[in-house]
């Protein structure tokens, strides 16, 4: 009998490995490395060169822990999907090993086999994130979650050097939470296991050491918030209590929770489309999962309370930790303003905890309940395998990567090489792919941050300074070819367009409007304002993010005066409103002073901003600018005056630049 069980265990283990290898192979062949994966690999290269980023490229949240893990290997990996995913694939295997090590501590496999089965053949969504693709934050979340619980168990077992396991457990939990805030349940429950383990004497030492470890691990998050204004703010926003209650039914139980568990899973991480599945049962599956969690929690609590009475100490074991993690995931999902019907990632720790909860309950139950739980586990494993097969089949479908809008870049690279172009602009989903797949031979950036407006744009300094630049656009995100062409036409800009596969490549821009001459050096300008005069120097300090604000509602006659240190023939003034475009006047006039009287150069200036600047021979969307062009005049004084104010708005500007006539 033992030999038969051993053979079955070996077969299941080999099958689990083969399943993962096959899933990984299919993904690597069918789907190119996509934007977020490329971000991590590009940052791994930066780290290998000595940089220490605190946030993922172009994003106000997520500490790039995967990039730090990938950095030692990045220069030995190919610049393709395999190279972008193989390190995360290895982390997926480490997660399985740690999970089985935790399970083994609960007793022989015959007492925990339902959980083991679900670890080997997990939810297709979880498996997709473990080995199919490498979304930032989630491979490390799963690995560190397992590691924290394992360290907490070791901490409770060892007699000496408990502080080492307490410190390491805290660091790992803090790192997981720095990487993604979805790991907060791991930090809290793993920390609780360590902080109140064994007895009061142990807790007096372990709790503060674990807390110190947690702060060390969480330090990247705190440093990012300190050094980057607004970092992580969006992910910490919650909905009202009433709205959170409504979210329990929809989308939590009606769709998101069942799909995360593998019932009609998504075809790709957090994609809105799901694989073909039995219709009409999603809500009932959600109810069953919730009832199972309640049942598991009752079993865990009934076992814990007598232990607390006997030991006279409220220790937290692994079963309580997993139950707490699951409940906290539910709360985080319904409370977050960023959770939606397709954001299945919120339930990763819940799904990860489920095999342990079912194994623990199986171990503590009688024969009848064991039969039910055993059959249920086999049914869930069968569902997981069926869903995984559906996903693999869909990924293998010709053109699936095009459906995901991960288009082939080879035609683009060929054309850029032919034209001698190695700097370009593109849409969010393409720029990191272009830079990664070319191994930075072609540097690409967004013309503006499409996903996080106002946030920094990686590689923009390099691309903006180039003079031989292309715009490489597709329909993959918001900045699309038709929109760009409409804006070029609106600005009367000529261009050359080539079709390269799914991409439109724009080059050879010609801007017909009269170009300005040299800029009058900012230090030769003295700017005074009608209000808040002490801040007027912000208007020519070279810092476009620093602003002058009137601190008074706009009214007709408000003015800003520009004094030049000596007479200059000028023909252009640029006003930069960056991030404060709503605080501009409806209409203004521009005047010049000849030593005797003010003369109007431009009147009824509308508040329409330039669509883009023309910089270094190409369009630039980096600034929100209003260009005032007028016949050349030699002067030492210019004045902007409001003729029609914008109601209930202050007057705000970021910078003013004056240009000589050409």
XYZ file of C-alpha atoms in Angstrom:
662
model
C 0.000 0.000 0.000
C 2.823 2.382 0.886
C 4.536 1.616 -2.423
C 1.298 2.339 -4.302
C 0.877 5.645 -2.488
C 4.493 6.515 -3.271
C 3.948 5.769 -6.962
C 0.797 7.918 -6.978
C 2.673 10.744 -5.245
C 5.507 10.560 -7.799
C 3.055 10.540 -10.707
C 1.207 13.552 -9.296
C 4.466 15.404 -8.652
C 5.775 14.749 -12.152
C 2.397 15.720 -13.641
C 2.450 19.002 -11.706
C 5.960 19.787 -12.973
C 5.112 18.862 -16.571
C 1.951 20.986 -16.400
C 3.951 24.021 -15.323
C 6.704 23.489 -17.869
C 4.146 23.149 -20.654
C 2.196 26.223 -19.536
C 5.434 28.215 -19.385
C 6.512 27.012 -22.841
C 3.157 27.883 -24.403
C 3.204 31.349 -22.865
C 6.798 32.032 -23.917
C 6.053 31.035 -27.524
C 2.578 32.507 -27.910
C 2.751 35.796 -26.007
C 5.648 38.279 -26.267
C 6.886 39.894 -23.083
C 4.290 42.587 -22.415
C 4.635 46.046 -20.946
C 4.796 45.301 -17.209
C 7.156 42.362 -17.701
C 9.431 44.536 -19.826
C 9.395 47.239 -17.148
C 10.781 44.782 -14.611
C 13.519 43.528 -16.931
C 14.519 47.075 -17.890
C 14.738 48.015 -14.231
C 16.765 44.871 -13.554
C 19.273 46.226 -16.083
C 19.272 49.584 -14.290
C 19.867 47.875 -10.949
C 22.696 45.825 -12.463
C 24.237 49.162 -13.498
C 24.024 50.438 -9.920
C 20.708 52.288 -9.781
C 18.319 51.699 -6.860
C 14.727 52.430 -7.980
C 11.944 52.543 -5.399
C 9.004 52.469 -7.827
C 8.277 50.541 -10.990
C 8.881 52.530 -14.187
C 6.365 55.300 -14.842
C 4.082 54.284 -11.982
C 3.230 55.883 -8.612
C 3.130 52.525 -6.836
C 4.720 49.019 -6.699
C 8.253 48.537 -5.395
C 10.078 46.570 -8.157
C 11.242 43.685 -5.967
C 11.231 41.284 -8.936
C 13.698 43.571 -10.699
C 16.119 43.336 -7.763
C 15.792 39.542 -7.788
C 16.237 39.431 -11.568
C 19.198 41.848 -11.633
C 22.000 39.262 -11.021
C 20.784 37.227 -14.000
C 19.537 39.880 -16.423
C 22.710 40.211 -18.486
C 22.691 36.459 -19.137
C 19.057 36.275 -20.277
C 17.662 36.720 -23.796
C 15.519 39.770 -24.551
C 12.313 37.844 -25.158
C 9.409 36.366 -23.212
C 11.571 33.549 -21.835
C 14.108 36.022 -20.468
C 11.418 38.212 -18.932
C 9.616 35.313 -17.202
C 12.106 32.605 -16.293
C 13.112 34.095 -12.921
C 9.460 34.466 -11.915
C 8.882 30.907 -13.146
C 11.575 29.778 -10.706
C 9.877 31.732 -7.916
C 6.680 29.831 -8.701
C 8.485 26.545 -8.060
C 9.935 27.899 -4.816
C 6.383 28.792 -3.757
C 5.261 25.185 -4.331
C 8.203 23.768 -2.370
C 7.599 26.113 0.563
C 3.869 25.343 0.500
C 4.534 21.594 0.635
C 7.026 22.121 3.474
C 4.337 23.978 5.433
C 1.823 21.230 4.703
C 4.281 18.547 5.831
C 4.482 20.178 9.256
C 0.797 19.373 9.750
C 1.413 15.648 9.575
C 1.578 12.784 7.047
C 0.335 13.382 3.509
C -2.588 11.011 4.088
C -3.973 13.536 6.581
C -3.498 16.581 4.354
C -3.715 15.205 0.799
C -6.712 17.375 -0.276
C -4.577 20.458 0.296
C -1.558 18.904 -1.415
C -3.653 18.161 -4.510
C -4.775 21.794 -4.688
C -1.205 23.046 -4.273
C -0.017 20.851 -7.140
C -3.015 21.691 -9.341
C -4.128 25.151 -8.221
C -6.607 27.629 -9.611
C -5.824 28.282 -13.265
C -5.624 31.990 -12.435
C -3.008 31.348 -9.757
C -1.100 28.991 -12.048
C -1.169 31.597 -14.810
C 0.542 34.082 -12.498
C 3.032 31.500 -11.214
C 4.311 30.192 -14.538
C 2.384 31.647 -17.484
C 3.327 35.319 -17.260
C 5.046 37.628 -14.824
C 2.877 40.492 -13.604
C 4.965 42.642 -11.230
C 4.329 42.008 -7.566
C 2.485 38.710 -7.713
C 5.187 36.018 -8.103
C 7.017 37.597 -5.166
C 3.756 37.961 -3.234
C 3.099 34.223 -3.480
C 6.686 33.250 -2.706
C 7.046 35.616 0.249
C 3.632 34.633 1.638
C 4.724 31.002 1.795
C 8.137 31.982 3.149
C 6.690 34.163 5.929
C 4.413 31.362 7.173
C 7.259 28.829 6.989
C 9.571 31.164 8.952
C 6.830 31.695 11.534
C 6.446 27.923 11.946
C 10.212 27.513 12.315
C 10.231 30.331 14.849
C 7.685 28.466 16.976
C 9.630 25.181 16.735
C 13.251 26.134 17.392
C 14.641 26.504 20.888
C 17.585 28.756 20.043
C 18.049 31.760 17.791
C 14.333 32.459 17.606
C 15.149 36.102 16.974
C 16.683 35.250 13.588
C 13.429 33.738 12.335
C 11.442 36.606 13.869
C 13.613 39.174 12.113
C 13.575 37.347 8.769
C 9.818 36.812 8.971
C 9.265 40.513 9.584
C 11.589 41.523 6.745
C 9.900 39.174 4.271
C 6.429 40.336 5.288
C 7.466 43.978 5.004
C 9.077 43.394 1.609
C 5.922 41.709 0.335
C 3.834 44.702 1.445
C 6.361 47.119 -0.110
C 6.080 45.218 -3.376
C 2.272 45.296 -3.412
C -0.216 46.513 -0.821
C -2.260 43.363 -1.482
C 0.299 41.612 0.727
C -0.767 43.496 3.868
C -2.689 40.429 5.124
C 0.553 38.425 4.845
C 2.451 40.996 6.890
C -0.274 41.226 9.530
C -1.026 37.522 9.987
C 2.567 36.334 9.569
C 3.627 38.979 12.060
C 0.898 37.846 14.459
C 2.149 34.237 14.287
C 5.629 35.370 15.296
C 4.646 38.096 17.756
C 2.493 35.873 20.005
C 4.187 32.506 19.481
C 4.775 30.066 22.363
C 4.329 32.264 25.447
C 4.651 35.703 26.978
C 8.420 35.428 27.459
C 8.968 34.605 23.800
C 6.597 37.359 22.701
C 8.509 39.973 24.712
C 11.522 39.360 22.463
C 10.001 38.182 19.203
C 7.307 40.851 18.827
C 9.647 43.876 18.771
C 12.233 42.051 16.646
C 9.558 41.060 14.139
C 8.322 44.655 14.162
C 11.831 45.917 13.427
C 12.093 43.398 10.602
C 8.749 44.547 9.243
C 9.951 48.159 9.216
C 13.155 47.143 7.437
C 11.186 45.272 4.790
C 8.637 48.067 4.477
C 11.351 50.731 4.221
C 11.254 50.885 0.381
C 7.560 51.784 0.543
C 8.160 54.484 3.153
C 11.171 55.838 1.256
C 9.175 55.954 -1.984
C 6.388 57.944 -0.302
C 8.923 60.331 1.223
C 10.908 60.885 -1.980
C 8.008 60.880 -4.464
C 5.056 63.121 -3.661
C 1.809 61.246 -4.268
C 3.371 57.779 -4.393
C 0.908 55.020 -3.396
C -1.897 57.546 -2.789
C -4.219 56.090 -5.431
C -3.947 52.511 -4.156
C -4.886 53.548 -0.626
C -8.225 55.131 -1.514
C -11.332 53.407 -0.136
C -15.036 53.497 -0.912
C -17.797 54.378 1.534
C -19.113 51.753 3.941
C -22.438 51.602 2.084
C -20.761 51.026 -1.264
C -18.469 48.405 0.260
C -21.490 46.454 1.493
C -23.007 46.527 -1.996
C -19.771 45.163 -3.456
C -20.099 41.973 -1.374
C -22.745 40.693 -3.785
C -21.545 42.344 -6.976
C -18.886 41.942 -8.108
C -17.338 39.896 -5.267
C -19.611 36.858 -5.093
C -21.200 37.224 -8.514
C -18.010 37.142 -10.521
C -14.598 38.058 -9.130
C -14.182 35.507 -6.338
C -15.403 32.495 -8.375
C -13.216 33.428 -11.335
C -10.126 33.902 -9.166
C -10.731 30.392 -7.819
C -10.833 29.011 -11.355
C -14.561 28.974 -12.097
C -14.736 30.538 -15.563
C -11.299 32.139 -15.262
C -9.970 35.055 -17.243
C -8.073 34.299 -20.468
C -5.184 36.486 -19.282
C -4.408 38.100 -15.918
C -7.146 40.603 -15.064
C -8.477 40.584 -18.633
C -12.197 41.249 -18.920
C -12.806 38.204 -21.128
C -13.193 34.785 -19.500
C -12.885 31.314 -21.000
C -16.147 29.658 -22.156
C -17.759 28.170 -19.060
C -21.001 26.947 -17.589
C -23.294 29.956 -17.329
C -25.568 31.020 -14.491
C -23.734 29.469 -11.538
C -21.144 32.124 -10.687
C -23.077 33.597 -7.775
C -23.800 30.175 -6.273
C -20.117 29.250 -6.516
C -19.293 32.513 -4.755
C -21.774 31.679 -1.982
C -20.310 28.172 -1.628
C -16.783 29.578 -1.333
C -17.916 32.049 1.318
C -19.724 29.297 3.266
C -16.633 27.098 3.050
C -14.510 29.916 4.449
C -16.969 30.365 7.309
C -16.909 26.608 7.973
C -13.103 26.496 7.900
C -12.951 29.488 10.248
C -15.304 27.787 12.721
C -13.122 24.658 12.713
C -9.969 26.727 13.204
C -11.552 28.737 16.026
C -12.961 25.654 17.807
C -9.470 24.206 17.841
C -7.788 27.446 18.911
C -9.972 28.412 21.880
C -9.303 25.258 23.968
C -5.601 25.620 23.183
C -5.648 29.195 24.426
C -7.337 28.098 27.641
C -4.868 25.304 28.178
C -1.790 27.382 27.395
C -3.238 30.582 28.841
C -1.825 32.388 25.860
C -3.497 33.529 22.571
C -0.980 32.044 20.150
C -1.713 32.225 16.416
C -0.965 29.086 14.423
C -0.742 28.669 10.644
C -4.399 27.695 10.271
C -5.497 30.912 11.976
C -3.070 32.893 9.843
C -4.479 31.467 6.612
C -8.054 32.097 7.754
C -7.166 35.668 8.699
C -5.454 36.224 5.352
C -8.556 35.043 3.482
C -10.917 37.298 5.431
C -8.625 40.300 5.108
C -8.486 39.779 1.334
C -12.266 39.944 1.188
C -12.293 43.157 3.210
C -9.548 44.763 1.100
C -11.428 43.955 -2.095
C -14.787 45.376 -1.057
C -13.200 48.429 0.599
C -10.828 49.456 -2.200
C -11.821 52.060 -4.765
C -9.573 50.305 -7.299
C -11.192 46.862 -7.142
C -13.534 45.910 -9.979
C -15.139 42.801 -11.442
C -11.953 41.942 -13.365
C -9.327 42.729 -10.677
C -8.957 39.112 -9.598
C -5.485 39.840 -8.190
C -7.005 40.998 -4.901
C -7.845 37.375 -4.125
C -4.392 35.884 -4.740
C -3.635 35.481 -0.995
C -7.154 34.056 -0.460
C -6.717 31.464 -3.232
C -3.220 30.705 -1.952
C -4.627 30.074 1.544
C -7.485 27.812 0.448
C -5.510 24.514 0.121
C -4.165 24.958 3.650
C -7.593 25.654 5.102
C -9.155 22.626 3.425
C -6.200 20.438 4.503
C -6.418 21.612 8.118
C -10.174 21.082 8.234
C -9.769 17.621 6.682
C -7.201 16.743 9.330
C -9.479 17.859 12.170
C -12.680 16.248 10.842
C -14.405 12.899 11.155
C -14.788 10.282 8.439
C -17.939 11.674 6.823
C -16.599 15.215 6.570
C -13.315 13.865 5.231
C -15.173 12.101 2.441
C -16.947 15.313 1.516
C -13.772 17.405 1.623
C -11.794 14.789 -0.301
C -14.361 14.603 -3.093
C -14.643 18.407 -3.117
C -10.857 18.735 -3.490
C -10.788 16.300 -6.400
C -13.648 18.166 -8.071
C -11.851 21.498 -7.628
C -8.601 20.016 -8.972
C -10.511 18.674 -11.967
C -12.054 22.092 -12.526
C -8.610 23.691 -12.302
C -7.140 21.300 -14.869
C -10.088 21.821 -17.214
C -9.813 25.597 -16.966
C -6.040 25.448 -17.435
C -6.509 23.343 -20.573
C -8.986 25.918 -21.901
C -6.526 28.747 -21.273
C -3.605 26.889 -22.862
C -5.756 26.081 -25.887
C -6.723 29.754 -26.199
C -3.112 30.878 -25.894
C -2.132 28.403 -28.614
C -4.706 29.876 -30.997
C -2.963 31.659 -33.902
C -3.163 35.407 -33.482
C -3.812 35.342 -29.726
C -0.974 37.785 -29.045
C -2.512 40.133 -31.630
C -5.822 39.825 -29.778
C -3.999 40.984 -26.640
C -2.490 43.758 -28.788
C 1.038 42.468 -28.215
C 1.929 42.921 -31.862
C 5.062 41.759 -33.671
C 7.701 44.501 -33.516
C 10.095 43.101 -36.138
C 8.716 45.259 -39.019
C 9.150 48.342 -36.825
C 12.744 47.488 -35.922
C 13.599 46.847 -39.584
C 12.197 50.199 -40.666
C 13.846 52.161 -37.848
C 17.199 50.546 -38.622
C 16.790 51.377 -42.304
C 16.121 55.026 -41.408
C 18.885 55.219 -38.806
C 16.403 56.042 -36.029
C 17.075 54.851 -32.480
C 14.788 57.149 -30.510
C 11.000 57.063 -30.684
C 7.716 57.753 -28.958
C 4.952 55.208 -28.542
C 1.889 54.271 -26.569
C 2.061 52.868 -23.021
C 1.817 49.188 -23.942
C 4.490 49.428 -26.658
C 7.248 51.696 -25.345
C 8.685 49.254 -22.807
C 8.441 46.362 -25.267
C 10.363 48.326 -27.900
C 13.088 49.325 -25.452
C 13.339 45.823 -23.943
C 13.223 43.750 -27.129
C 15.827 45.974 -28.789
C 18.003 45.680 -25.661
C 17.927 49.495 -25.456
C 19.345 49.907 -28.950
C 16.084 51.761 -29.570
C 14.937 53.916 -26.659
C 11.211 54.578 -26.626
C 9.051 56.637 -24.278
C 5.480 57.821 -24.023
C 4.759 61.314 -25.358
C 2.766 61.781 -22.146
C 2.034 59.444 -19.270
C -1.201 57.878 -20.512
C -1.861 55.657 -17.517
C -0.773 58.009 -14.725
C -1.124 61.610 -15.989
C 1.334 63.988 -14.372
C 3.674 61.206 -13.238
C 7.230 60.885 -14.559
C 7.863 59.402 -18.014
C 10.789 56.944 -18.156
C 13.426 57.597 -20.833
C 11.790 60.918 -21.779
C 14.973 62.956 -21.269
C 16.838 60.738 -23.726
C 14.117 60.792 -26.383
C 13.158 64.468 -26.045
C 16.717 65.601 -26.767
C 16.971 63.560 -29.968
C 16.451 65.198 -33.363
C 15.850 62.095 -35.499
C 12.733 60.757 -33.815
C 9.787 58.577 -34.847
C 6.319 58.116 -33.393
C 5.504 54.378 -33.376
C 1.775 54.006 -32.745
C -0.816 51.245 -32.746
C -4.334 50.751 -31.434
C -2.998 49.079 -28.295
C -3.725 51.927 -25.860
C -5.109 55.463 -25.694
C -2.674 57.408 -27.895
C -3.771 56.082 -31.285
C -2.701 56.834 -34.882
C -5.954 58.510 -35.943
C -5.863 60.838 -32.940
C -2.233 61.738 -33.590
C -2.884 62.479 -37.255
C -5.828 64.706 -36.336
C -3.598 66.659 -33.943
C -0.823 66.974 -36.520
C -3.327 68.342 -39.024
C -4.778 70.719 -36.445
C -1.262 72.091 -35.855
C -0.630 72.239 -39.641
C 2.319 69.869 -39.285
C 3.574 67.853 -42.247
C 4.851 64.319 -41.728
C 5.780 61.019 -43.357
C 3.859 57.849 -42.479
C 4.848 54.224 -43.021
C 2.833 51.118 -42.139
C 4.949 48.457 -40.408
C 2.751 45.471 -39.621
C 0.197 46.614 -37.047
C 2.083 49.864 -36.449
C 2.060 53.289 -38.052
C 5.464 54.982 -37.950
C 5.583 58.790 -38.279
C 8.764 60.688 -39.147
C 10.087 63.777 -40.978
C 7.936 66.365 -39.220
C 7.734 69.888 -40.624
C 6.204 72.700 -38.582
C 5.115 75.544 -40.906
C 4.498 78.270 -38.323
C 7.187 80.913 -38.061
C 9.831 79.605 -35.644
C 11.111 81.797 -32.886
C 14.669 83.019 -32.550
C 16.855 82.662 -29.492
C 15.247 82.671 -26.072
C 15.807 85.755 -23.975
C 17.770 84.328 -21.022
C 15.482 83.976 -17.978
C 17.965 85.859 -15.809
C 17.417 88.915 -18.024
C 13.712 88.907 -17.181
C 12.129 90.528 -14.144
C 8.521 89.484 -13.664
C 6.064 91.321 -11.448
C 2.443 90.461 -10.728
C -0.623 92.246 -9.454
C -1.049 89.730 -6.625
C 1.251 87.436 -4.625
C 4.290 89.377 -5.860
C 6.732 87.441 -3.691
C 6.065 84.275 -5.743
C 6.443 85.974 -9.132
C 10.053 84.764 -9.390
C 8.652 81.244 -9.922
C 7.644 82.338 -13.419
C 11.219 82.423 -14.730
C 13.105 80.069 -12.430
C 13.330 77.224 -14.978
C 11.201 74.918 -12.816
C 7.972 74.240 -14.687
C 6.480 72.395 -11.734
C 6.866 75.389 -9.414
C 4.055 77.875 -9.967
C 2.882 81.389 -9.344
C -0.707 81.615 -8.094
C -2.719 84.769 -7.545
C -4.469 83.428 -4.415
C -7.361 85.591 -5.499
C -10.203 84.766 -7.860
C -9.645 85.960 -11.405
C -11.046 89.335 -12.345
C -10.771 91.625 -15.328
C -7.644 93.771 -15.262
C -5.372 91.332 -13.422
C -1.883 91.538 -14.930
C 1.570 89.998 -15.132
C 4.404 92.247 -16.357
C 7.665 91.071 -17.934
C 10.586 93.511 -17.859
C 13.653 92.836 -20.028
C 17.031 94.080 -18.821
C 17.690 95.665 -22.234
C 15.726 96.186 -25.448
C 15.175 93.021 -27.473
C 13.328 92.412 -30.750
C 10.773 89.828 -29.600
C 8.020 87.953 -31.437
C 6.912 85.127 -29.184
C 5.896 84.460 -25.580
C 5.265 80.993 -24.182
C 3.148 80.476 -21.076
C 3.444 77.098 -19.351
C 0.481 75.968 -17.251
C 1.701 72.433 -16.481
C -0.897 70.657 -14.298
C -2.758 73.959 -13.719
C -4.466 74.380 -17.076
C -7.836 74.956 -15.392
C -6.497 78.133 -13.767
C -5.968 80.062 -17.000
C -8.067 83.031 -18.055
C -10.766 82.767 -20.718
C -9.307 85.709 -22.621
C -6.264 87.947 -22.266
C -4.430 90.672 -24.115
C -0.690 91.200 -24.590
C 0.709 94.722 -24.498
C 4.111 96.351 -25.039
C 5.454 99.588 -23.549
C 7.431 102.011 -25.719
C 8.481 104.344 -22.908
C 5.367 106.501 -23.139
C 2.304 104.311 -23.445
C 1.098 100.705 -23.580
C 0.224 99.361 -27.033
C -1.773 96.180 -27.658
C 0.104 93.456 -29.542
C -2.574 90.772 -29.239
C -6.133 91.104 -27.996
C -8.883 88.628 -27.207
C -6.304 85.876 -26.809
C -8.365 82.672 -26.420
C -7.505 80.181 -23.725
C -6.924 77.264 -26.107
C -3.573 75.607 -25.413
C -1.151 74.346 -28.026
C -1.740 70.659 -28.730
C 2.011 70.167 -28.569
C 5.287 72.057 -28.754
C 7.599 71.594 -31.703
C 10.967 70.771 -30.122
C 14.113 69.424 -31.785
C 12.250 68.830 -35.020
C 9.338 66.818 -33.631
C 6.120 67.216 -31.620
C 6.524 67.240 -27.839
C 3.626 66.681 -25.435
C 5.674 67.161 -22.290
C 4.272 70.581 -21.395
C 0.894 72.309 -21.356
C 1.865 75.478 -23.150
C 0.179 78.461 -24.759
C 2.294 80.102 -27.473
C 1.601 83.761 -28.263
C 2.955 84.818 -31.675
C 2.963 88.465 -32.738
C 4.737 90.816 -35.158
C 8.299 91.535 -34.058
C 8.648 94.471 -31.695
C 11.688 95.865 -29.893
C 10.795 96.461 -26.265
C 11.852 96.219 -22.648
C 8.376 95.617 -21.193
C 5.504 93.245 -21.957
C 2.270 92.820 -20.052
C -0.359 90.083 -19.959
C -3.770 91.284 -18.794
C -7.016 89.386 -18.215
C -9.884 90.693 -20.345
C -12.335 87.894 -19.518
C -11.771 85.916 -16.313
C -12.591 82.280 -15.666
C -15.189 82.211 -12.908
C -14.307 80.847 -9.486
C -10.674 80.133 -10.414
C -7.413 81.675 -9.266
C -4.898 82.694 -11.925
C -1.990 80.249 -12.029
C 1.066 79.869 -14.271
C 4.155 77.698 -14.114
C 6.662 79.499 -16.346
C 6.937 82.323 -18.889
C 9.527 82.320 -21.682
C 10.231 85.147 -24.132
C 11.804 84.627 -27.568
C 13.504 87.013 -29.930
C 12.339 87.486 -33.501
C 14.149 85.279 -35.998
